[in-house]
mmCIF file of C-alpha atoms in Angstrom:
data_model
loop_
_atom_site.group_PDB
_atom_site.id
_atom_site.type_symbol
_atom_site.label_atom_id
_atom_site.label_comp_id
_atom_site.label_asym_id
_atom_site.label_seq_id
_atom_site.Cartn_x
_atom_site.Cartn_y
_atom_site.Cartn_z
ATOM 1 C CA UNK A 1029 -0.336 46.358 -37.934
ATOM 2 C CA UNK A 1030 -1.435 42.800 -37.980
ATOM 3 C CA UNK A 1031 -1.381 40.865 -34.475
ATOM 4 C CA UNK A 1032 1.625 38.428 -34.283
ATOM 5 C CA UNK A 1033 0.478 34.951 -34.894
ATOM 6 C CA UNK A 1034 1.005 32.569 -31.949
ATOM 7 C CA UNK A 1035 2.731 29.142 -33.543
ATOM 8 C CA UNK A 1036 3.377 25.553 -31.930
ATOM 9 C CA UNK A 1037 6.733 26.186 -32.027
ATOM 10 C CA UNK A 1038 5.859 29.080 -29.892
ATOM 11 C CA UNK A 1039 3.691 27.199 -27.340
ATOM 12 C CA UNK A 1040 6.501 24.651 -26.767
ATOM 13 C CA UNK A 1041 9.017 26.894 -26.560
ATOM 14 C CA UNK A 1042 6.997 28.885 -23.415
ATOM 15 C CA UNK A 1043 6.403 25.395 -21.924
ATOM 16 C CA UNK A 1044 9.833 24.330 -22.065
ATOM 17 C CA UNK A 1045 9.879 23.797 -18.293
ATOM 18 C CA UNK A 1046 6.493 22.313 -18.258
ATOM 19 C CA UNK A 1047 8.105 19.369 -20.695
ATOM 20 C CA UNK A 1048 11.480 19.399 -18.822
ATOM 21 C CA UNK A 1049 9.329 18.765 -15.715
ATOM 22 C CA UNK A 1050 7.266 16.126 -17.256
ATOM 23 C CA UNK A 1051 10.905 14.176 -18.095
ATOM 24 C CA UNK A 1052 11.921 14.749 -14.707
ATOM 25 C CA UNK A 1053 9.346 12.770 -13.529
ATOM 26 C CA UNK A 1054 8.804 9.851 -15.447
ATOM 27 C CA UNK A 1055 13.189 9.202 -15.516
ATOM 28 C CA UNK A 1056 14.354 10.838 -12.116
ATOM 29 C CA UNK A 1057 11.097 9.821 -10.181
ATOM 30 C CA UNK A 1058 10.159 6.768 -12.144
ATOM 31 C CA UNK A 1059 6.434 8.055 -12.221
ATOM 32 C CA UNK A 1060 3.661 6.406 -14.022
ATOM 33 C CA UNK A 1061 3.278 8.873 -17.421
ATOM 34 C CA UNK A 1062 -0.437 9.361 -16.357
ATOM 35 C CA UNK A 1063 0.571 10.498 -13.012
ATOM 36 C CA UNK A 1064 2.918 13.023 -14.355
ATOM 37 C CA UNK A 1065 0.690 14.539 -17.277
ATOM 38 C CA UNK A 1066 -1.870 15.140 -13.998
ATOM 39 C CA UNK A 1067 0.901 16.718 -11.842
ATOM 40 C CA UNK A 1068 2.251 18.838 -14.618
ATOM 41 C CA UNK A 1069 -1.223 19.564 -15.226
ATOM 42 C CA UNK A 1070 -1.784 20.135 -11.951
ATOM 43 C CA UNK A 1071 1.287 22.527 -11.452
ATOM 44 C CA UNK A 1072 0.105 24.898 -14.479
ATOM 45 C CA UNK A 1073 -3.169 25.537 -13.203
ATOM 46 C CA UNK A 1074 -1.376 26.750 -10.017
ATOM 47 C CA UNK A 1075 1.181 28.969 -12.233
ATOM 48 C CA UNK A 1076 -1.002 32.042 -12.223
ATOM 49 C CA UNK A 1077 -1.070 35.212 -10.688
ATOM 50 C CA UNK A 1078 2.492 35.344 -9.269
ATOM 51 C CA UNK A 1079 2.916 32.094 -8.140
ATOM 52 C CA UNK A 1080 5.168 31.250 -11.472
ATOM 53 C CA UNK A 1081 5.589 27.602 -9.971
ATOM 54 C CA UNK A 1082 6.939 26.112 -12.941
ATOM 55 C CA UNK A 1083 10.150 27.926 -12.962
ATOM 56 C CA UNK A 1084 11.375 27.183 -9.540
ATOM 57 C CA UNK A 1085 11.439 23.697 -10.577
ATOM 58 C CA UNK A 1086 14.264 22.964 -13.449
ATOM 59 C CA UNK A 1087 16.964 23.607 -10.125
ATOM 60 C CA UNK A 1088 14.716 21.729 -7.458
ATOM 61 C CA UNK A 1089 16.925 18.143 -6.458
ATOM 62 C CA UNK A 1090 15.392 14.791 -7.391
ATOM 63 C CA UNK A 1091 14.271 14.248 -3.940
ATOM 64 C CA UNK A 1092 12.618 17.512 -3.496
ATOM 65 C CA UNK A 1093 10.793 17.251 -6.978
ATOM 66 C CA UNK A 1094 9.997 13.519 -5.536
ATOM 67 C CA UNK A 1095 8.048 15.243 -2.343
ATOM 68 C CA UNK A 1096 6.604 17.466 -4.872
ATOM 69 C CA UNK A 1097 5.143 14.550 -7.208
ATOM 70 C CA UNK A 1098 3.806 12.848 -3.828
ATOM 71 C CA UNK A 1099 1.698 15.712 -2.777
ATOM 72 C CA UNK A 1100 0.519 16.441 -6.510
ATOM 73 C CA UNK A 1101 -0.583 13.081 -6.879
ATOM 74 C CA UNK A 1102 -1.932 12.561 -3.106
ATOM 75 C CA UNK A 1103 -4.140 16.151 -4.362
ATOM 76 C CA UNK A 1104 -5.552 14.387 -7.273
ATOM 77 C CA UNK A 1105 -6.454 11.432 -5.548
ATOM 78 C CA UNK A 1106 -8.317 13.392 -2.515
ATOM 79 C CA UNK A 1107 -9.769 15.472 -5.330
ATOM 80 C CA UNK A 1108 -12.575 12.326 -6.471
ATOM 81 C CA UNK A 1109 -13.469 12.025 -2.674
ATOM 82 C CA UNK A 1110 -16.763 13.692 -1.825
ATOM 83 C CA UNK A 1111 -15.436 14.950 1.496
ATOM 84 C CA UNK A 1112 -11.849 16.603 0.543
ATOM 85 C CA UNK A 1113 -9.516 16.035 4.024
ATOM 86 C CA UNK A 1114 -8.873 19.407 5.578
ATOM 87 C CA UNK A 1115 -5.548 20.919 5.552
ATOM 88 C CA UNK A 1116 -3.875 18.206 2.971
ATOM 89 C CA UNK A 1117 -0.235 17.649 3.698
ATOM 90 C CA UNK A 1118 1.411 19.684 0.812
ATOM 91 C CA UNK A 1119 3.352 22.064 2.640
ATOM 92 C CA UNK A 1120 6.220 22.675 -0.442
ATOM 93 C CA UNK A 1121 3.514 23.241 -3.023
ATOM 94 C CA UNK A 1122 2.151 25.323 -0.562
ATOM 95 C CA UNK A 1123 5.151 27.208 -0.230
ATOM 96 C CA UNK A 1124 5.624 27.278 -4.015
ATOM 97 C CA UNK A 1125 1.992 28.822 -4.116
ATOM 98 C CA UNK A 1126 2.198 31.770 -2.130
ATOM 99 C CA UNK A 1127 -0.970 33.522 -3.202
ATOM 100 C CA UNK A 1128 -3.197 30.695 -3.477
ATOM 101 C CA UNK A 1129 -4.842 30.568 0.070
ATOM 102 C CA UNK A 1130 -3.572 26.752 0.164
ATOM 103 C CA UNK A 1131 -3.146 26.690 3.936
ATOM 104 C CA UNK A 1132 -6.774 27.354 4.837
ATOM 105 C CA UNK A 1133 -8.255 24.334 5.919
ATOM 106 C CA UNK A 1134 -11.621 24.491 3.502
ATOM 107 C CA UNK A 1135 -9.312 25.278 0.321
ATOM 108 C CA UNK A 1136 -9.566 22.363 -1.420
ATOM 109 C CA UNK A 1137 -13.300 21.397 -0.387
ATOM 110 C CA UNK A 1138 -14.217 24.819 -1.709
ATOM 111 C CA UNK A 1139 -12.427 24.671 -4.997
ATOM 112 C CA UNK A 1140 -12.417 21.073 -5.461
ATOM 113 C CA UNK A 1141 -14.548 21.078 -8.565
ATOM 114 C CA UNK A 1142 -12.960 24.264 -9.649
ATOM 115 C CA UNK A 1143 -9.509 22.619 -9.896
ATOM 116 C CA UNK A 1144 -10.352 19.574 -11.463
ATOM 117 C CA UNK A 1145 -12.207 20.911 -14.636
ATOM 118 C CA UNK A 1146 -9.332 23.381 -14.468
ATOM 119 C CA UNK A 1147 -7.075 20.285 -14.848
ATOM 120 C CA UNK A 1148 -8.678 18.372 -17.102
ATOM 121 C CA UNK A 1149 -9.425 21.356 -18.899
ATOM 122 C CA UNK A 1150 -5.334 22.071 -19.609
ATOM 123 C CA UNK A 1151 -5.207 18.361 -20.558
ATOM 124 C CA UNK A 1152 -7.548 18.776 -23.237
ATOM 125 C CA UNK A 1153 -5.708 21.876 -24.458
ATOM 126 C CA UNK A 1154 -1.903 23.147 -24.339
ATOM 127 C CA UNK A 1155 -0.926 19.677 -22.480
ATOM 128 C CA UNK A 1156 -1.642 17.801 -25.684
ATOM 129 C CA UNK A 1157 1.390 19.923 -27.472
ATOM 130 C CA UNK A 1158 3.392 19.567 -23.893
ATOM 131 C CA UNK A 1159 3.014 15.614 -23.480
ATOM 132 C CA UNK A 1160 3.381 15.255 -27.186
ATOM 133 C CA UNK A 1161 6.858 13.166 -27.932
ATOM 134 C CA UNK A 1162 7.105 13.684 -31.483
ATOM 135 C CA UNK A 1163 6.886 17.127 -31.842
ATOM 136 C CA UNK A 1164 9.651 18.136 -28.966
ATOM 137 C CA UNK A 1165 11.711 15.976 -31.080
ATOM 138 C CA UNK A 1166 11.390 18.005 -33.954
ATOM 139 C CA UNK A 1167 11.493 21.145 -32.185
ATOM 140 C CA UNK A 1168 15.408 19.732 -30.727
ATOM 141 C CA UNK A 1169 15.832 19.093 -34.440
ATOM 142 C CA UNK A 1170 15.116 22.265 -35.523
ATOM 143 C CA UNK A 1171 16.967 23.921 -31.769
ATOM 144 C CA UNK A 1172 20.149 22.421 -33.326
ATOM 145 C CA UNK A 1173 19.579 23.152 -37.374
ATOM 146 C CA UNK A 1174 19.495 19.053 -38.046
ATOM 147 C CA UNK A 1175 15.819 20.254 -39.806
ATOM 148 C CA UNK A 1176 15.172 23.607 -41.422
ATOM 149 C CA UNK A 1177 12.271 25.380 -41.763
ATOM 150 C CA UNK A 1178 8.747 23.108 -40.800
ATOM 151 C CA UNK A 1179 5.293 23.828 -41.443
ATOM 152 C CA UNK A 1180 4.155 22.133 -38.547
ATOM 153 C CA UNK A 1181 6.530 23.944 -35.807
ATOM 154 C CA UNK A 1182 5.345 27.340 -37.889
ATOM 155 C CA UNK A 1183 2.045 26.404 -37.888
ATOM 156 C CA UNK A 1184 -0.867 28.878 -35.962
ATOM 157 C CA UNK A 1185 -1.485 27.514 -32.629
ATOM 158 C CA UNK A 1186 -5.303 27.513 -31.860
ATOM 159 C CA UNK A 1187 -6.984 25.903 -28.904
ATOM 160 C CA UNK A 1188 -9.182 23.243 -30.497
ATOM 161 C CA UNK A 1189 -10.736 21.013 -28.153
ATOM 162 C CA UNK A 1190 -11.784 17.637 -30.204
ATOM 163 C CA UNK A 1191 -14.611 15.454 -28.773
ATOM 164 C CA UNK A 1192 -13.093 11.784 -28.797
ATOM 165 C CA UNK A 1193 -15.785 9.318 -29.114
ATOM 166 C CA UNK A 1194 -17.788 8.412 -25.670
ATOM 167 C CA UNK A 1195 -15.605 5.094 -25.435
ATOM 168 C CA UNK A 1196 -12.990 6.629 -25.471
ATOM 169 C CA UNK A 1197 -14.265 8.690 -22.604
ATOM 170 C CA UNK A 1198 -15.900 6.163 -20.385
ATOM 171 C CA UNK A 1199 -15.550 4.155 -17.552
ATOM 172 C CA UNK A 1200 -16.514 0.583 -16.757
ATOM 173 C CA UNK A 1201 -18.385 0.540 -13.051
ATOM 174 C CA UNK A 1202 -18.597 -2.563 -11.029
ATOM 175 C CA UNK A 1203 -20.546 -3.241 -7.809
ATOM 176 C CA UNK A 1204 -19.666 -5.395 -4.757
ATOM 177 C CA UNK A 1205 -22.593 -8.332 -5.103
ATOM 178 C CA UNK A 1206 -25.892 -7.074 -3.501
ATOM 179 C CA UNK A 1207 -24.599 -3.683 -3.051
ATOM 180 C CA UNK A 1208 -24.973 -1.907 -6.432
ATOM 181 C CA UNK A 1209 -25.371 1.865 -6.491
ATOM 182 C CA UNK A 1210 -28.344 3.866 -8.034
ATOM 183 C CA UNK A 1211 -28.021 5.331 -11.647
ATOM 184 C CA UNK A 1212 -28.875 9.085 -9.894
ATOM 185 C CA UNK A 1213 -25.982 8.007 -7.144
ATOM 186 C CA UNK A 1214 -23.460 7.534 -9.672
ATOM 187 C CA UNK A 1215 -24.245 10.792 -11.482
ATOM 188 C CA UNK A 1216 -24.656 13.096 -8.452
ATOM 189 C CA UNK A 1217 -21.789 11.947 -6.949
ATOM 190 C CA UNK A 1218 -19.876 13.353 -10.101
ATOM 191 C CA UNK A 1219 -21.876 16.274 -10.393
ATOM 192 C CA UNK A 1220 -21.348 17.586 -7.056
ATOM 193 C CA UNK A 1221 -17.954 16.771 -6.593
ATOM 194 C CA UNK A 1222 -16.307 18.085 -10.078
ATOM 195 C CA UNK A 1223 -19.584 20.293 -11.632
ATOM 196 C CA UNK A 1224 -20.081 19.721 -14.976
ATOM 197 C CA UNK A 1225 -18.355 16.665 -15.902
ATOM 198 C CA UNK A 1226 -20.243 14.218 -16.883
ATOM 199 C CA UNK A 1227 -22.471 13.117 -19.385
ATOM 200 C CA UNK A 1228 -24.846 10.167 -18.350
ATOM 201 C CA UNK A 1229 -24.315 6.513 -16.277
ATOM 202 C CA UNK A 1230 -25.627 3.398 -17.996
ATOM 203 C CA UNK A 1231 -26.629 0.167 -16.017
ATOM 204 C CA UNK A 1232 -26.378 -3.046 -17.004
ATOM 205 C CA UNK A 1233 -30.336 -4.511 -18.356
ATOM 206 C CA UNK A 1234 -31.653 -7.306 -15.463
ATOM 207 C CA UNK A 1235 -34.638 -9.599 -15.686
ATOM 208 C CA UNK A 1236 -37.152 -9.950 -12.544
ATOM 209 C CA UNK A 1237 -35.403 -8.695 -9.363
ATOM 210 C CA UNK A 1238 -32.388 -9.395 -10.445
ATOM 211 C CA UNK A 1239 -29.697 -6.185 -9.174
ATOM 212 C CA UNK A 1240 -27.165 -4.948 -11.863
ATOM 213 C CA UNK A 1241 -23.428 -5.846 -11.409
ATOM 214 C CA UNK A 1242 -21.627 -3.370 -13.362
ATOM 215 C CA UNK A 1243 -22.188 -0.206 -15.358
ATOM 216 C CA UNK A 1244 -20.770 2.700 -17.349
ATOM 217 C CA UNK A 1245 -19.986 6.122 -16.685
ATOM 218 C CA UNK A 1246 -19.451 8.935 -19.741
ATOM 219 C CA UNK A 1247 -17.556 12.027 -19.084
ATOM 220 C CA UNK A 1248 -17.276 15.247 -20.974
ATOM 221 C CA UNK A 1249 -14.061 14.465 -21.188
ATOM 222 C CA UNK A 1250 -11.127 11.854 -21.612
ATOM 223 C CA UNK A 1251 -9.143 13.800 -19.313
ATOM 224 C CA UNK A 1252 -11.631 13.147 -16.252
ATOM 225 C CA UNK A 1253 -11.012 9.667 -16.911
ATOM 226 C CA UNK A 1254 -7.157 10.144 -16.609
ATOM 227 C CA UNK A 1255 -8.056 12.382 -13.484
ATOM 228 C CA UNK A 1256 -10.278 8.985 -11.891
ATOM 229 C CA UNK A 1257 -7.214 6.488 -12.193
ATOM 230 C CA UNK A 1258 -4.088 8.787 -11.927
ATOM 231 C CA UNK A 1259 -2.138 6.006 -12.699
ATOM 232 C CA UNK A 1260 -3.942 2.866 -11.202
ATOM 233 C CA UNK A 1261 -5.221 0.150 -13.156
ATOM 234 C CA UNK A 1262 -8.332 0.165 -10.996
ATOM 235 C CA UNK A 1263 -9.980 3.280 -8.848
ATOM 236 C CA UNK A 1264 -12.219 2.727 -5.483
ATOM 237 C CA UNK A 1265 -15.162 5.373 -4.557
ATOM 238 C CA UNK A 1266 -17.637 5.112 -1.863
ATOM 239 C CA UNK A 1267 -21.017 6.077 -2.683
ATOM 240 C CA UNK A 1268 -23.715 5.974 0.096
ATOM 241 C CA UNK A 1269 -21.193 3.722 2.253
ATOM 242 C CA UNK A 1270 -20.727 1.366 -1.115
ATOM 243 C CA UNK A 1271 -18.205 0.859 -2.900
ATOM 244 C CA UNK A 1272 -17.604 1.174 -6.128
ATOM 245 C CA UNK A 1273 -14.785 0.352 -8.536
ATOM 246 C CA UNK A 1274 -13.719 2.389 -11.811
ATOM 247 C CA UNK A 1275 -11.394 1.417 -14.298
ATOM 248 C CA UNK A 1276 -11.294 2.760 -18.212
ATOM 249 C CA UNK A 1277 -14.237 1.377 -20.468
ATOM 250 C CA UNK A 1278 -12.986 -1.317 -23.055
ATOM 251 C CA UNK A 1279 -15.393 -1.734 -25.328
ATOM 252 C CA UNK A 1280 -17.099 -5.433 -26.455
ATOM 253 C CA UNK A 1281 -19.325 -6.925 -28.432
ATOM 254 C CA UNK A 1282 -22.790 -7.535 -27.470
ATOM 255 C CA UNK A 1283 -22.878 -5.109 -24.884
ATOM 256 C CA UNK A 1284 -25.597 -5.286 -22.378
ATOM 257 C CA UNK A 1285 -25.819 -1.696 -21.350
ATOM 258 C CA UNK A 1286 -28.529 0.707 -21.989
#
């Protein structure tokens, strides 16, 4: 007998409280959309084993889920530091994660990289149905028989991860004056904090002795971008004691990078 086909309509209806949650938090908790793709995100890659976090959360009160949006995105933000703080304050994911070994103190430092291509990685994939609008519309359509049969809903569901173009990816870098940061800084930093991430920093071309002012970072992937801001406009790092700033690469004509 042939295997039974997984279909979209069949990913969103197992993700039902994945969505739910995502509408939770952007009209209950007034959270930035980026913020709560990440913490759904987020919340998924801890819903394995027997955790099952996810469906604990369709009863949780607003200000419970709002404690639980706080420490998701406080997470993600300590997750682009090179030294994770010990013993993070999320005591109800904690709580919510059972079997994850979140209350020893080197938990996140360990598995810092681990959980962030994990994240970005879920982004890339089944998020892309979850966070998609148009096609839990359709599926409510078709829930309550205002559309019949569709071929998208019945379409196969396969994991297809699609390269977007490297501006799409990037991120514009810019340096306090007289205090830019090496090319190899940049990179290392990345590699060492989230693995294999990235793809290569640019710098901007100087005459003489003159010291670059901005540059460009390319990740393996649009999500780490989303990951870097988590909602901000613009994203500090410190890099050898410098600072650094990191917002999402616009591209323009003429551009001086190499």
């Amino acid at each position: 007998m042939a295997a039974a086909v997984t279909t979209v309509r069949d990913v969103l209806y197992h993700y039902t409280f994945a969505r739910g949650l995502y509408e939770r938090l952007i009209s209950d908790c007034e959270c930035h959309p980026q913020v709560a793709r990440n913490v759904v995100a987020l919340l998924l890659w801890f819903d394995q084993g027997t955790n099952k976090v996810i469906s604990h959360l369709p009863s949780m009160s607003t200000t419970a889920l709002g404690h639980l949006l706080n420490e998701g995105s406080c997470l993600i933000h300590c997750l682009r530091m090179r030294n994770v703080p010990a013993a993070l304050p999320t005591p109800l994911l904690s709580a919510l994660c059972q079997d994850s070994h979140m209350d020893d103190p080197d938990f996140f430092a360990v598995n810092q990289g681990h959980i962030a291509r994990g994240v970005a990685d879920l982004l890339d994939g089944v998020c892309t149905l979850i966070f998609d609008d148009r096609l839990y519309h359709l599926l409510r359509r078709y829930q309550t028989g205002l559309v019949g049969r569709n071929l998208e809903l019945e379409a196969p569901y396969e994991r297809v991860v699609v390269t977007v173009p490297e501006d799409c990816r990037s991120m514009f870098v810019t340096f306090s004056k007289g205090q830019p940061v090496e090319r190899d800084d940049i990179f290392n930093y990345f590699r060492e904090t989230w693995g294999d991430c990235i793809v290569r920093v640019l710098m901007e071309k100087t005459t003489g002795c003159a010291q670059p002012m901005y540059g460009r970072v390319i990740f393996k992937s649009k999500a780490f971008v989303s990951l870097v801001l988590n909602g901000v406009h613009r994203a500090p790092l410190f890099i050898g004691g410098r600072e650094i700033w990191l917002r999402a690469y616009v591209p323009r004509r003429g551009s001086d990078n190499n």
